[in-house]
Short mmCIF file of C-alpha atoms in Angstrom, two decimals:
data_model
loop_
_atom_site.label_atom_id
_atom_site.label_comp_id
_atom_site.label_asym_id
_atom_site.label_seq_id
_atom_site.Cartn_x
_atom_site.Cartn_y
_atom_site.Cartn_z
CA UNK F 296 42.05 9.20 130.15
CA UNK F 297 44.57 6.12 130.54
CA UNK F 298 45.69 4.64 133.22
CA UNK F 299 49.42 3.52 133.75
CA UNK F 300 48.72 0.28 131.98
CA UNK F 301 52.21 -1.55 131.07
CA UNK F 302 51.93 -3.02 129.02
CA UNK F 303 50.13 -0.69 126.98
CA UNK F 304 52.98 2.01 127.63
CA UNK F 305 55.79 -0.92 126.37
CA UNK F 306 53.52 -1.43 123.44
CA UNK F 307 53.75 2.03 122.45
CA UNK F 308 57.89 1.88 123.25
CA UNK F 309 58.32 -0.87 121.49
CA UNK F 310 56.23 0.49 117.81
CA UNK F 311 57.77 4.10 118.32
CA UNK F 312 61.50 2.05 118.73
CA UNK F 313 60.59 0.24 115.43
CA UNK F 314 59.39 3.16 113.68
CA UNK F 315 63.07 5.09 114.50
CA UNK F 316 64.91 2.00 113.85
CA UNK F 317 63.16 1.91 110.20
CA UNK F 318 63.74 5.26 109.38
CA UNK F 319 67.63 5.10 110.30
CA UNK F 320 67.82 2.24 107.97
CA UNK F 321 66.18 4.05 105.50
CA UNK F 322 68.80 6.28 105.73
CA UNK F 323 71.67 4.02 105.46
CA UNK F 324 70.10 3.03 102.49
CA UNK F 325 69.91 6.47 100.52
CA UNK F 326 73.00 7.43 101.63
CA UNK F 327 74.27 4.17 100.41
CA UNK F 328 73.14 4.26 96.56
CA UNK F 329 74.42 6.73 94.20
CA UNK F 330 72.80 10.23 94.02
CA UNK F 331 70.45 10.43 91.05
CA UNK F 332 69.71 13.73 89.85
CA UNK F 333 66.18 14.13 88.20
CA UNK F 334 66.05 15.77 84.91
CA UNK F 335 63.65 18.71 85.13
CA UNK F 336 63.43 21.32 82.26
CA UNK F 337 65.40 23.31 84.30
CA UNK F 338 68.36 20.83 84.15
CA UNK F 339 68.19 20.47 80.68
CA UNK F 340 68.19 23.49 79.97
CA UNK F 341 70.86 24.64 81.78
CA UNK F 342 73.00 21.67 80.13
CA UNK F 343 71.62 23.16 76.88
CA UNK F 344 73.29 26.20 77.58
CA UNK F 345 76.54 24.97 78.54
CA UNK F 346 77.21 22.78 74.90
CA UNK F 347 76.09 25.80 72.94
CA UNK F 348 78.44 28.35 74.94
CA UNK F 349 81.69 25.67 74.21
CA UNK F 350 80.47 25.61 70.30
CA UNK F 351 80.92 29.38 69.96
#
């Protein structure tokens, strides 16, 4: 289907080398910044349950 054209074959290097260097910076990034924890019903609720057990 293609042939062994080079430059074709360092075109696709080159975008799949930019597309792993992109995501490891992405990475860097989040593990960079703080942790933020979403606040889901769940989460609230199980804070909920923790301020009325320490006002018994």
């Amino acid at each position: 289907m293609f042939g062994n054209d080079a430059s074709f074959l360092l075109t696709i290097h080159r975008t799949h080398a930019s597309e792993l260097q992109a995501d490891a910076a992405a990475d860097r990034l989040a593990r960079s910044l703080p942790r933020r924890h979403s606040r889901g019903w769940l989460s609230r609720r199980q804070h909920a349950g923790r301020v009325t057990d320490t006002r018994r």
